[in-house]
Short mmCIF file of C-alpha atoms and ligand atoms in Angstrom, two decimals:
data_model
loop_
_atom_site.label_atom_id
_atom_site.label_comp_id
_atom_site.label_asym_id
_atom_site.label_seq_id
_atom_site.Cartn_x
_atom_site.Cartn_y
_atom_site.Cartn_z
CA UNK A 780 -52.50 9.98 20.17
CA UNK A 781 -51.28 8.19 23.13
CA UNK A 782 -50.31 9.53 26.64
CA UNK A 783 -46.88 9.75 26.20
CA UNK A 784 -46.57 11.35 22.77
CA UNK A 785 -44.84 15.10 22.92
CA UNK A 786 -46.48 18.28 22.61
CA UNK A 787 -45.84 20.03 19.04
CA UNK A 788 -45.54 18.08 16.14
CA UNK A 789 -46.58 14.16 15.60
CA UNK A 790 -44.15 11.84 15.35
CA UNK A 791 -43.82 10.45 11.22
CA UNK A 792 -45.31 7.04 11.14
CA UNK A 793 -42.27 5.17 9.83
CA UNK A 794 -40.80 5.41 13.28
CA UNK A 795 -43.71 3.63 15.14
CA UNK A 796 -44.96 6.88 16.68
CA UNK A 797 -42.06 6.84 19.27
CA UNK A 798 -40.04 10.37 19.11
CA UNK A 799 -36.08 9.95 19.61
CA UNK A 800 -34.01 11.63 21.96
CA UNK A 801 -32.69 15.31 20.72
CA UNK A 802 -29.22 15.01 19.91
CA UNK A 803 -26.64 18.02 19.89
CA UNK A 804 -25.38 19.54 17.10
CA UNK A 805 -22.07 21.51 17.10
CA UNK A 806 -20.44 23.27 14.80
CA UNK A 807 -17.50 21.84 12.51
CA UNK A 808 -15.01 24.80 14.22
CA UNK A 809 -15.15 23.22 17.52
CA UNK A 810 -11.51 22.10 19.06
CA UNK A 811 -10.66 18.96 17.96
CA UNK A 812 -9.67 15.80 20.05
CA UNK A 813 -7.64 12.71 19.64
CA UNK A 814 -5.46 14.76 16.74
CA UNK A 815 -2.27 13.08 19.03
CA UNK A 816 -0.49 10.61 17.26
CA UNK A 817 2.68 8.25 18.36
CA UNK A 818 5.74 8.55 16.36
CA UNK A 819 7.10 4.53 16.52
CA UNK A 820 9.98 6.71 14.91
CA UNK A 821 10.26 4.36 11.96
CA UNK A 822 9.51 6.73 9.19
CA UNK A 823 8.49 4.68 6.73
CA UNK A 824 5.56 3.24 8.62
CA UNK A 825 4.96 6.34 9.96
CA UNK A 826 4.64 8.28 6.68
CA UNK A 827 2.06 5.82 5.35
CA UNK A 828 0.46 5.65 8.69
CA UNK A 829 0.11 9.79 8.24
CA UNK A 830 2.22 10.84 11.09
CA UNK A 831 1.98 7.81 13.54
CA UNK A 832 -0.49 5.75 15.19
CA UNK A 833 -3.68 8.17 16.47
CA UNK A 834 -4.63 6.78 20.28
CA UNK A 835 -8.19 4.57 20.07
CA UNK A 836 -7.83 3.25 16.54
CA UNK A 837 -8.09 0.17 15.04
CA UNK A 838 -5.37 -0.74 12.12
CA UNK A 839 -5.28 -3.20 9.68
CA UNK A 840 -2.51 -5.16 8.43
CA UNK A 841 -2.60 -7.43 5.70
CA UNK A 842 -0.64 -9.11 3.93
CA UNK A 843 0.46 -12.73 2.63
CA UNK A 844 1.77 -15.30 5.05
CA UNK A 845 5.21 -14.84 5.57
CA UNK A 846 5.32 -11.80 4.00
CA UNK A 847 6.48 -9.89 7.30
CA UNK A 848 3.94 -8.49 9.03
CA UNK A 849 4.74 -10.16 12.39
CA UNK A 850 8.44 -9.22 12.29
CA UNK A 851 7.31 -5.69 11.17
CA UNK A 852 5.08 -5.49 14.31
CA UNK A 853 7.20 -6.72 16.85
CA UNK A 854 9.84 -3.60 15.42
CA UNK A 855 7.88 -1.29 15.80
CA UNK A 856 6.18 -2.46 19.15
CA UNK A 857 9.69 -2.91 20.56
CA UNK A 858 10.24 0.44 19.13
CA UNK A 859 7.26 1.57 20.99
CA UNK A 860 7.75 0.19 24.39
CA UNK A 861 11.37 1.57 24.10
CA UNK A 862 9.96 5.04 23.72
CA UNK A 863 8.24 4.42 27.22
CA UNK A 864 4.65 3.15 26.16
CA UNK A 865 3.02 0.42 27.68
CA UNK A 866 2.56 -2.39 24.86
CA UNK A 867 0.97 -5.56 24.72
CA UNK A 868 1.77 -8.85 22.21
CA UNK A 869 -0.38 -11.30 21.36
CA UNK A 870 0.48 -13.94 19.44
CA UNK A 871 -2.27 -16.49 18.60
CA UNK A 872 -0.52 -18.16 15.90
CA UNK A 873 3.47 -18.98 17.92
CA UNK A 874 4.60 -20.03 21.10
CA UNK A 875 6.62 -18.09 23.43
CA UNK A 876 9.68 -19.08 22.42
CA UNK A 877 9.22 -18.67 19.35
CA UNK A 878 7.99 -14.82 19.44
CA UNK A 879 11.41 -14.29 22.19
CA UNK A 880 13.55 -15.76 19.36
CA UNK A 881 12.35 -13.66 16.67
CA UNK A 882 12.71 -10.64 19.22
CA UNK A 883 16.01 -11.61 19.75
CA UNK A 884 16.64 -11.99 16.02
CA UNK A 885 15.20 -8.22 15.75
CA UNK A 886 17.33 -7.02 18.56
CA UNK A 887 14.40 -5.86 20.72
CA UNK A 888 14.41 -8.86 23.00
CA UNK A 889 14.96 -5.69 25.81
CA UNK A 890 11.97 -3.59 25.12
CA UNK A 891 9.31 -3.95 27.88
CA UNK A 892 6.93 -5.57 25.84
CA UNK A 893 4.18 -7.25 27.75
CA UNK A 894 3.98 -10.97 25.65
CA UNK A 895 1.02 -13.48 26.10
CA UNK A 896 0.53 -16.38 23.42
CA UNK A 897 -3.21 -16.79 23.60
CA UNK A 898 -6.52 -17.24 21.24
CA UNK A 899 -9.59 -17.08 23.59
CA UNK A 900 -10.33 -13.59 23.02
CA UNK A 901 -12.50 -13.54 26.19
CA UNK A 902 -9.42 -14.29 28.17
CA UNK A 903 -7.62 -11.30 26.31
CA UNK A 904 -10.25 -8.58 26.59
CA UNK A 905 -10.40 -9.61 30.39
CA UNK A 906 -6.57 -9.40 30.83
CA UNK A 907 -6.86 -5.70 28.77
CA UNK A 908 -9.49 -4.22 30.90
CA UNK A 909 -7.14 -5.38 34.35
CA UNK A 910 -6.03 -2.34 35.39
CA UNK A 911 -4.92 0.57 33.30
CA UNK A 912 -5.37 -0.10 29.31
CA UNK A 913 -2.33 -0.27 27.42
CA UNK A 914 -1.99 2.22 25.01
CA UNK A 915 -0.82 -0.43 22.31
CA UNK A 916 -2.29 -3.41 21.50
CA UNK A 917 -1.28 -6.13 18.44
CA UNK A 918 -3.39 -8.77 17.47
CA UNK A 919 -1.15 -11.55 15.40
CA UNK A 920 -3.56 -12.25 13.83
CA UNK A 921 -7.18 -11.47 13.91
CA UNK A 922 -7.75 -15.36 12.37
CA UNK A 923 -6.49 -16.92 15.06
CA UNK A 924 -8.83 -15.62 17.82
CA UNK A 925 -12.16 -17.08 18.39
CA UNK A 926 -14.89 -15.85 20.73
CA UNK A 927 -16.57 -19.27 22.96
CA UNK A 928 -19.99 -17.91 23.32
CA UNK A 929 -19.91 -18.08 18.85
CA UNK A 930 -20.15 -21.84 17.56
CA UNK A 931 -18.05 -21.65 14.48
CA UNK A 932 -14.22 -22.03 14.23
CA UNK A 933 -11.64 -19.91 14.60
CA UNK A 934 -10.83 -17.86 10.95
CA UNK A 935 -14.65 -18.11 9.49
CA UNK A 936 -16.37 -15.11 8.76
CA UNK A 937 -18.40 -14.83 11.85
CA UNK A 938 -15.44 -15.15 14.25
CA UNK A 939 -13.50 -12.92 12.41
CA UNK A 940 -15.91 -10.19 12.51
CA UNK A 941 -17.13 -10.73 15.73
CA UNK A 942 -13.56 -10.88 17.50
CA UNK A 943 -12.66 -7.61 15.35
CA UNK A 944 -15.66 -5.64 16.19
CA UNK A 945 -15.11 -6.46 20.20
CA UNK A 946 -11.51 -5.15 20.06
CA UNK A 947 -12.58 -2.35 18.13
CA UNK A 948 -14.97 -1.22 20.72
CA UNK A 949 -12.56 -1.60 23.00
CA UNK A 950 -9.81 0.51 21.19
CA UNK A 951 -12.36 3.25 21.09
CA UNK A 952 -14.04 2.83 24.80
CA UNK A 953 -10.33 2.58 26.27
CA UNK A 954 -8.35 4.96 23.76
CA UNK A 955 -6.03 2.29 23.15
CA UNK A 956 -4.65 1.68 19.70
CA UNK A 957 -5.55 -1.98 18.26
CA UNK A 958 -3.34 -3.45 16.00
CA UNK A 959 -5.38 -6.47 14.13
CA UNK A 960 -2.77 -8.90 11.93
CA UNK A 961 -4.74 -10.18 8.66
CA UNK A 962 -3.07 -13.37 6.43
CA UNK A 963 -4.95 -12.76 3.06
CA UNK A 964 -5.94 -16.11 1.80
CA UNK A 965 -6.94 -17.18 -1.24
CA UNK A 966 -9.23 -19.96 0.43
CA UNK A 967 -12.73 -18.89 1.01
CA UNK A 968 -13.02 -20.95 3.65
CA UNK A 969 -11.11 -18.61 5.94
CA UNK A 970 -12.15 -14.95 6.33
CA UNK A 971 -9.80 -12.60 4.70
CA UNK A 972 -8.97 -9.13 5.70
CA UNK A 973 -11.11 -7.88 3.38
CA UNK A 974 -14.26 -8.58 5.78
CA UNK A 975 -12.47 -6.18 7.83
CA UNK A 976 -11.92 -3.26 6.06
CA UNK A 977 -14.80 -1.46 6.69
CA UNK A 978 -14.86 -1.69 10.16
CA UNK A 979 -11.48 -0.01 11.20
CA UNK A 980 -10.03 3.20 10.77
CA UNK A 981 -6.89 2.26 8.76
CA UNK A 982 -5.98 -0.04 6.49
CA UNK A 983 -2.59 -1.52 5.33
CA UNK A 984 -1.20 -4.01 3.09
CA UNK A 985 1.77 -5.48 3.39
CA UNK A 986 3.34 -6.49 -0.63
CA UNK A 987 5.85 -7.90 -2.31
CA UNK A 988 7.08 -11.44 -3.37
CA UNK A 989 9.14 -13.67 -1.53
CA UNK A 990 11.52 -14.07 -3.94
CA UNK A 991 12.65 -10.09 -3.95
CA UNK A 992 13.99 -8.83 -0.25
CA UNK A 993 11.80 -5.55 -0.64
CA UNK A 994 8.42 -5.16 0.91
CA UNK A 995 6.09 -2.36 0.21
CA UNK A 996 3.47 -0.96 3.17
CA UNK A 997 0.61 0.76 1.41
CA UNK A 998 -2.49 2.27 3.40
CA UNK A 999 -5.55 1.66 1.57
CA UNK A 1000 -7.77 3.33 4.22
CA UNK A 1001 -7.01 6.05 6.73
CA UNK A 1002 -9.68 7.76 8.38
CA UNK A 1003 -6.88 9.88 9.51
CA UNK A 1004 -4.69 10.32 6.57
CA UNK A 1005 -3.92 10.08 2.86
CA UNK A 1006 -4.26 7.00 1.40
CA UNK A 1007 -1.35 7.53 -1.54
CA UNK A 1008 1.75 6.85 0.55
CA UNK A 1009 3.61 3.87 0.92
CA UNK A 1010 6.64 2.40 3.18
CA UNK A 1011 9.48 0.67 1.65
CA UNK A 1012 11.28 -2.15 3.67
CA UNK A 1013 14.28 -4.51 2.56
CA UNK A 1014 14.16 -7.93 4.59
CA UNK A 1015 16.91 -8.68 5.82
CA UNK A 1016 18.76 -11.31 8.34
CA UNK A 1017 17.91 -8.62 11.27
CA UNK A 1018 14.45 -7.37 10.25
CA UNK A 1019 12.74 -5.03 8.63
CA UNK A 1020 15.15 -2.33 7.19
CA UNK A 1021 13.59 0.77 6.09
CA UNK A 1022 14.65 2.42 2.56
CA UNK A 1023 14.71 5.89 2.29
CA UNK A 1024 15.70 6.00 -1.30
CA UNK A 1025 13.68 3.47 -3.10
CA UNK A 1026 14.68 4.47 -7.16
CA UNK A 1027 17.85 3.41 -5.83
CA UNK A 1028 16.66 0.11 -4.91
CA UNK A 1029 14.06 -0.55 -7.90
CA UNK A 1030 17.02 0.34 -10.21
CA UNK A 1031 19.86 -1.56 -8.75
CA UNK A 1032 19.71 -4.07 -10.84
CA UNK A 1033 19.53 -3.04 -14.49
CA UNK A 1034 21.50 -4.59 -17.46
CA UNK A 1035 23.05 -2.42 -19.76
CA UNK A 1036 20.58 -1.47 -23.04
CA UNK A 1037 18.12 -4.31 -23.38
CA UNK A 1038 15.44 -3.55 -25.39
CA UNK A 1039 12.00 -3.24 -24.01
CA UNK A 1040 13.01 -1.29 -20.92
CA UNK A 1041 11.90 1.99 -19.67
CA UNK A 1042 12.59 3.90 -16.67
CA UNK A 1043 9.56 5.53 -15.34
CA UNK A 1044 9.62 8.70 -12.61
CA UNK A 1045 6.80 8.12 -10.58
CA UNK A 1046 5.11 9.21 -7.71
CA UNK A 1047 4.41 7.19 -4.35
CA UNK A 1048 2.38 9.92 -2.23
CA UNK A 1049 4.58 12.74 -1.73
CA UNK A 1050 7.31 10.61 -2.76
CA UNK A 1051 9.21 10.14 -6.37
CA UNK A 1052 10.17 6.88 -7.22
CA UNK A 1053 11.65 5.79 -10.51
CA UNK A 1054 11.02 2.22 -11.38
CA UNK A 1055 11.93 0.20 -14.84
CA UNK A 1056 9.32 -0.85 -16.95
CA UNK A 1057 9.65 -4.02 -18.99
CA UNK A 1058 7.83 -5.09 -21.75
CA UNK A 1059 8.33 -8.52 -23.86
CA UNK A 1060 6.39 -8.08 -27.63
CA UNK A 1061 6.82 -11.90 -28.86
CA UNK A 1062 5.22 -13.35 -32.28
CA UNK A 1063 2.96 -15.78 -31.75
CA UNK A 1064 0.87 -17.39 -33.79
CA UNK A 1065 -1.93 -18.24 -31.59
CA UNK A 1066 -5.53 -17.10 -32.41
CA UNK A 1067 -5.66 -15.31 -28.78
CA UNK A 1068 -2.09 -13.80 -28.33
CA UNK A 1069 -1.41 -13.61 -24.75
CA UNK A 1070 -1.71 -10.19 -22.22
CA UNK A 1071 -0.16 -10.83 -19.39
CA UNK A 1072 0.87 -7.77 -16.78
CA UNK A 1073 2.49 -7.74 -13.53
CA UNK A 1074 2.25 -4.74 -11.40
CA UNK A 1075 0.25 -2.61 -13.59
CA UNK A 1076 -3.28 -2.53 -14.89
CA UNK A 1077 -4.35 -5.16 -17.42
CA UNK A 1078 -6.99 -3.11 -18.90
CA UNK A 1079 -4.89 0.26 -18.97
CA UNK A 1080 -2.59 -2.27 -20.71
CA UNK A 1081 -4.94 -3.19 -23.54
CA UNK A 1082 -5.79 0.47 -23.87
CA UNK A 1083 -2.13 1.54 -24.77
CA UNK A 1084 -2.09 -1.33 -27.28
CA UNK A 1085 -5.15 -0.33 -29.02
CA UNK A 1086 -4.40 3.54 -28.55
CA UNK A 1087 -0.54 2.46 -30.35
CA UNK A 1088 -2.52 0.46 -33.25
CA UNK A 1089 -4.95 3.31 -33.68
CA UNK A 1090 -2.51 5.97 -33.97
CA UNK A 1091 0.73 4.67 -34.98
CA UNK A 1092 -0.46 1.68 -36.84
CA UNK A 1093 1.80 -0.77 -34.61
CA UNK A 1094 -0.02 -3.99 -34.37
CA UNK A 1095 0.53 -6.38 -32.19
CA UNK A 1096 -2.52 -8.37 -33.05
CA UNK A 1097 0.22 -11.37 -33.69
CA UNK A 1098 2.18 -10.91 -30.75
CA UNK A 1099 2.31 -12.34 -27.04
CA UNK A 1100 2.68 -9.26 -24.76
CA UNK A 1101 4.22 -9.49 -21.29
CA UNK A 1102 4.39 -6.12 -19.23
CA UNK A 1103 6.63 -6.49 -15.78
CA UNK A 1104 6.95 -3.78 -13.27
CA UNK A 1105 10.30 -4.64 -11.56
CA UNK A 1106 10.99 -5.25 -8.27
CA UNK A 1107 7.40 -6.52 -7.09
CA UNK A 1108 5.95 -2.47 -7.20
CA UNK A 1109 2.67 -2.32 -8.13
CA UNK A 1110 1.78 0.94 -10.28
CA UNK A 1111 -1.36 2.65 -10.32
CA UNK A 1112 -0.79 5.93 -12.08
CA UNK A 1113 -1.77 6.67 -15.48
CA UNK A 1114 1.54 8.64 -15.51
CA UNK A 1115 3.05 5.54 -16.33
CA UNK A 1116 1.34 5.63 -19.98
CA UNK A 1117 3.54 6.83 -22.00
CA UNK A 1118 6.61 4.93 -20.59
CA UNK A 1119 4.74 1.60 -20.91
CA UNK A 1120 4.24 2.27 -24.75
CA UNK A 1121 8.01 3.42 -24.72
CA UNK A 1122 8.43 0.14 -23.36
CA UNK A 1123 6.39 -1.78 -25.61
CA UNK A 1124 7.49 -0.10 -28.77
CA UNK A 1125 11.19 -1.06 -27.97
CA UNK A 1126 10.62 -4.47 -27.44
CA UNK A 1127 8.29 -4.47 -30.63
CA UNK A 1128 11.48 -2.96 -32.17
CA UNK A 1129 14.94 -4.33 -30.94
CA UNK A 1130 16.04 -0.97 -30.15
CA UNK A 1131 16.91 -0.21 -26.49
CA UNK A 1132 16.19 3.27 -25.13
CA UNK A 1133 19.08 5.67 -23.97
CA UNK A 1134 20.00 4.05 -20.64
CA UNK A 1135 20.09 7.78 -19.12
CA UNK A 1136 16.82 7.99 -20.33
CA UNK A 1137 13.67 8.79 -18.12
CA UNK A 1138 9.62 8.19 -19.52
CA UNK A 1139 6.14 9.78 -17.55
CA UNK A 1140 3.28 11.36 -19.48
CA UNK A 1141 -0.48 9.94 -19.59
CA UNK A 1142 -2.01 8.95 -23.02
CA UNK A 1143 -5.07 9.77 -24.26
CA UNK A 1144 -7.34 7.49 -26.34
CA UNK A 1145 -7.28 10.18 -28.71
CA UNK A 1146 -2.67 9.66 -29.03
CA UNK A 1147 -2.40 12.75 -27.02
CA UNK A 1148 0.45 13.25 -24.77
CA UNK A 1149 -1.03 14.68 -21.37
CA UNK A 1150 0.13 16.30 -18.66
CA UNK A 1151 0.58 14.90 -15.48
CA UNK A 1152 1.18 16.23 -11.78
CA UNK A 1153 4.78 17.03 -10.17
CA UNK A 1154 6.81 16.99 -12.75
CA UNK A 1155 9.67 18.97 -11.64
CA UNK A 1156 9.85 16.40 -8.19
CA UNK A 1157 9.94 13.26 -10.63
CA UNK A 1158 12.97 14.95 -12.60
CA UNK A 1159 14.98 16.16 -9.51
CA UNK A 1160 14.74 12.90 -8.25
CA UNK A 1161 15.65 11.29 -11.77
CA UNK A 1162 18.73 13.96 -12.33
CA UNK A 1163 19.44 12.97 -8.35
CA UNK A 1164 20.39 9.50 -10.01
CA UNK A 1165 21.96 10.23 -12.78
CA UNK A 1166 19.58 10.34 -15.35
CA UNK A 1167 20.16 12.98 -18.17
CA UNK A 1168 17.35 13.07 -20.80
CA UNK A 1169 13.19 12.91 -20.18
CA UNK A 1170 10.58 12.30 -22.34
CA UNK A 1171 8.53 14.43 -20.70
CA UNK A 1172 4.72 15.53 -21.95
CA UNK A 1173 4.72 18.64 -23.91
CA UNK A 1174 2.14 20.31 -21.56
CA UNK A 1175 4.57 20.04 -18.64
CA UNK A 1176 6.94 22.79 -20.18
CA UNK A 1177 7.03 24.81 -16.69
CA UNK A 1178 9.90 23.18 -15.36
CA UNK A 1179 12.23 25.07 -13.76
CA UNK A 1180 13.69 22.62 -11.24
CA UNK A 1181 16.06 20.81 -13.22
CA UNK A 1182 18.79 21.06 -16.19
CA UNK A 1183 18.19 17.45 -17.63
CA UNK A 1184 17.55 17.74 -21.34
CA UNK A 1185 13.81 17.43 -22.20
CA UNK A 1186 12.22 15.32 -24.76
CA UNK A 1187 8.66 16.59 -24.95
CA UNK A 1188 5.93 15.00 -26.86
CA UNK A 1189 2.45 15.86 -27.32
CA UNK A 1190 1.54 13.19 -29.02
CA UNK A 1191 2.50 9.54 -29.10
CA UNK A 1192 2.71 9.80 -32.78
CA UNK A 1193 6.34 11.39 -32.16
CA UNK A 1194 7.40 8.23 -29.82
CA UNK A 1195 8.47 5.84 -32.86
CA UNK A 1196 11.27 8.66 -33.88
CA UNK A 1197 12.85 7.49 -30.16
CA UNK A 1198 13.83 4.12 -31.60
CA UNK A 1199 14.18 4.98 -35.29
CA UNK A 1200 10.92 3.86 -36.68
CA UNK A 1201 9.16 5.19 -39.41
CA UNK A 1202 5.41 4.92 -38.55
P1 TYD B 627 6.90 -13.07 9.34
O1 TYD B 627 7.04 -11.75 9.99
O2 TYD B 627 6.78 -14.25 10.23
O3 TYD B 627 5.70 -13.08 8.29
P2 TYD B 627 4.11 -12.99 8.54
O4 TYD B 627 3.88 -12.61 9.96
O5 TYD B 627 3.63 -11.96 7.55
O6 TYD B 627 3.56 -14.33 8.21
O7 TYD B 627 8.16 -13.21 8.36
C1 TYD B 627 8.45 -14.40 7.84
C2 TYD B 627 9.63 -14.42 6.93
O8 TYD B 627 10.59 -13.40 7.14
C3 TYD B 627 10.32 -15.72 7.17
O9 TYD B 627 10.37 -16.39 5.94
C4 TYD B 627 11.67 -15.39 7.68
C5 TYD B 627 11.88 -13.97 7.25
N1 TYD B 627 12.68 -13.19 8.22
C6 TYD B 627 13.88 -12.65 7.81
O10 TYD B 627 14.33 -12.81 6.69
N2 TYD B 627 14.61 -11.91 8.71
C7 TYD B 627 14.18 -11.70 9.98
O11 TYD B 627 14.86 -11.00 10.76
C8 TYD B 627 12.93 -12.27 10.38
C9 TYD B 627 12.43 -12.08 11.77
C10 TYD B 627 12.21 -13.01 9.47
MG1 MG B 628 3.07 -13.80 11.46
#
């Protein structure tokens, strides 16, 4: 044993003989720090942030180019500085006059927003640490900045992750909140912000396609909140507009009884939101019919086909299906079951559903009709807009929230009586 080895017992061998330091433990009851949070006052963003921004983390935002994330930003920043908080831009990827325009476009060319267009991230992190630390920091984008003492370029892997990790230890070292802007890129030659993901706190993606004006924020990780709740934006000629009542906006534009439409009541978070459901059943007489789904899963897809073939003996073995979840809203629940086979069976059939009609209920492999959570919210909201009948699982019978009339099902076998089909 050598000289400097503790009394009591050896040290295990794995760790070279050398005994650590003896940490302190405390117990989970102690008061908790850092549970502040800044309210930018935008409620969208700061529902699916979980209350606001938390002092000292590091955020995520991805998103496509051009999607919004840089006009979202300098909102809320603006927003921010208005509220009294000291705020810093920078913008690697425009000039100057370019970010004043935009914030004059916005209507926060006022705010006291300290701007610098800049890339060296040495140059930054000195700047930061000059006197007091901001409390707000945005990073437009993370690709953009480059550290000199690294040899690769600017947006590869290395860079990326090395740039992020030093204004991440600053957030935390400084309490400031770091704001890191990620383009997700289909070219592997530039780092995406999935590299990222695990080394920040939160998490959020920026969605929708250019060719709708709404634009969903979704946290994907939040060390300090749920990760279920999303924002919904409209772009418009000033900005960033929040919606507060997004069924309204997902609806909006529905034609009168087409077939192969369903109006789903789902849940965003703590939020209902009732979104159509489109399906297209076309004969084809290719060997490998076509599957092709946007906004929903491709494999739950293929399971409600062979679940509808199983049990109701509707094949669509000869048919091209295309599944569309309108407006650009991507749906993850398997609430959305029994509305996609409403869907799908409608097309199949020519016969449109009730337009006042609302569909949520999760299949089972085995045709059963199961229950799913918060029923009574998705009907409110439905009834809020005018709907008047649900097909509703049979399971959820508790509802006491609402006088819509009540389809309930318990099995899917029952869903071909909807659009007069003898199975
Ligand atoms: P931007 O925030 O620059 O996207 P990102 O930072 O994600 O690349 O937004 C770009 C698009 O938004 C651009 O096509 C113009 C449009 N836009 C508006 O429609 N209204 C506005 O007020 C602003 C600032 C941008
Ligand atoms: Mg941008």
């Amino acid at each position: 044993m050598s000289e400097e080895a503790p009394v009591g017992a050896e040290a295990p061998k794995g760790l070279g003989g050398k005994k650590g330091r003896v940490i302190n433990f405390t117990d989970l009851s102690a008061p908790i720090e850092g549970h502040k949070r800044w309210q930018s006052g935008n409620e969208e963003l700061d529902r699916t942030l979980g209350g606001g921004i938390v002092p000292g983390s590091a955020l995520l935002v991805g998103g496509d180019p051009g999607i919004g994330k840089s006009t979202l930003l300098l909102q809320i920043t603006g927003a921010l500085a208005d509220k009294g908080m000291d705020c810093i831009y920078i913008s690697g990827e425009e000039a100057a006059d370019q970010v004043r325009l935009r914030a004059q476009r916005l209507g926060v060319e006022n705010a006291s927003v300290r701007f610098a267009a800049e890339t060296n991230l040495r140059n930054i992190l000195t700047s930061l640490d000059n006197g007091k630390p901001p409390q707000l920091v945005i990073i437009d984008s993370i690709q953009t900045m480059f550290l000199d003492n690294l040899e690769s370029a600017p947006g590869t892997v290395s860079q990326v992750r090395a740039s992020a990790a030093e204004l991440i230890r600053f957030a935390k070292s400084r309490g400031t909140a770091v704001v890191l802007v990620g383009h997700v890129t289909k070219d592997g030659q530039i780092a995406g912000p999935r590299v990222l993901e695990h080394m920040v706190d939160t998490v959020l993606y920026f969605e929708g396609d250019r060719g709708h004006q709404f634009r969903i924020l979704r946290a994907v990780k939040n060390r300090f909140g749920g990760t279920d709740e999303i924002g919904v934006f409209e772009m418009t000629s000033q900005g960033l507009e929040q919606v507060s009542n997004p069924s309204s906006l997902f609806l909006s534009s529905r034609d009168e009884n087409v077939s192969g439409a369903a109006v789903f009541a789902g849940m965003e978070g703590s939020r209902p939101v009732l979104v159509e459901i489109q399906a297209l059943v076309a004969p084809t007489a290719a060997a490998n019919p076509r599957r092709a789904v946007v906004g929903w899963d491709s494999g739950r897809l293929s399971m409600i086909l062979a679940v509808l073939d199983a049990r109701l003996g509707l094949s669509f073995a000869t048919h091209d299906v295309y599944l569309n979840v309108a407006g650009g809203l991507k749906i993850s629940e398997p609430a959305a079951d029994l509305a996609v086979a409403a869907a799908l069976i409608s097309s199949l059939s020519g016969v449109p559903l009730e337009r006042d009609t609302i569909v949520f209920g999760e299949i089972a492999l085995s045709g059963e009709v199961r229950p799913v959570p918060q029923s009574d919210l998705r009907m409110k909201e439905a009834k809020k807009l005018g709907f008047e009948t649900a097909i509703t699982p049979k399971a959820n019978k508790k509802n006491k929230a609402s006088s819509m009339k009540r389809l309930e099902m318990g099995k899917v076998v029952d869903l071909p009586d909807l659009f007069n089909i003898s199975s």
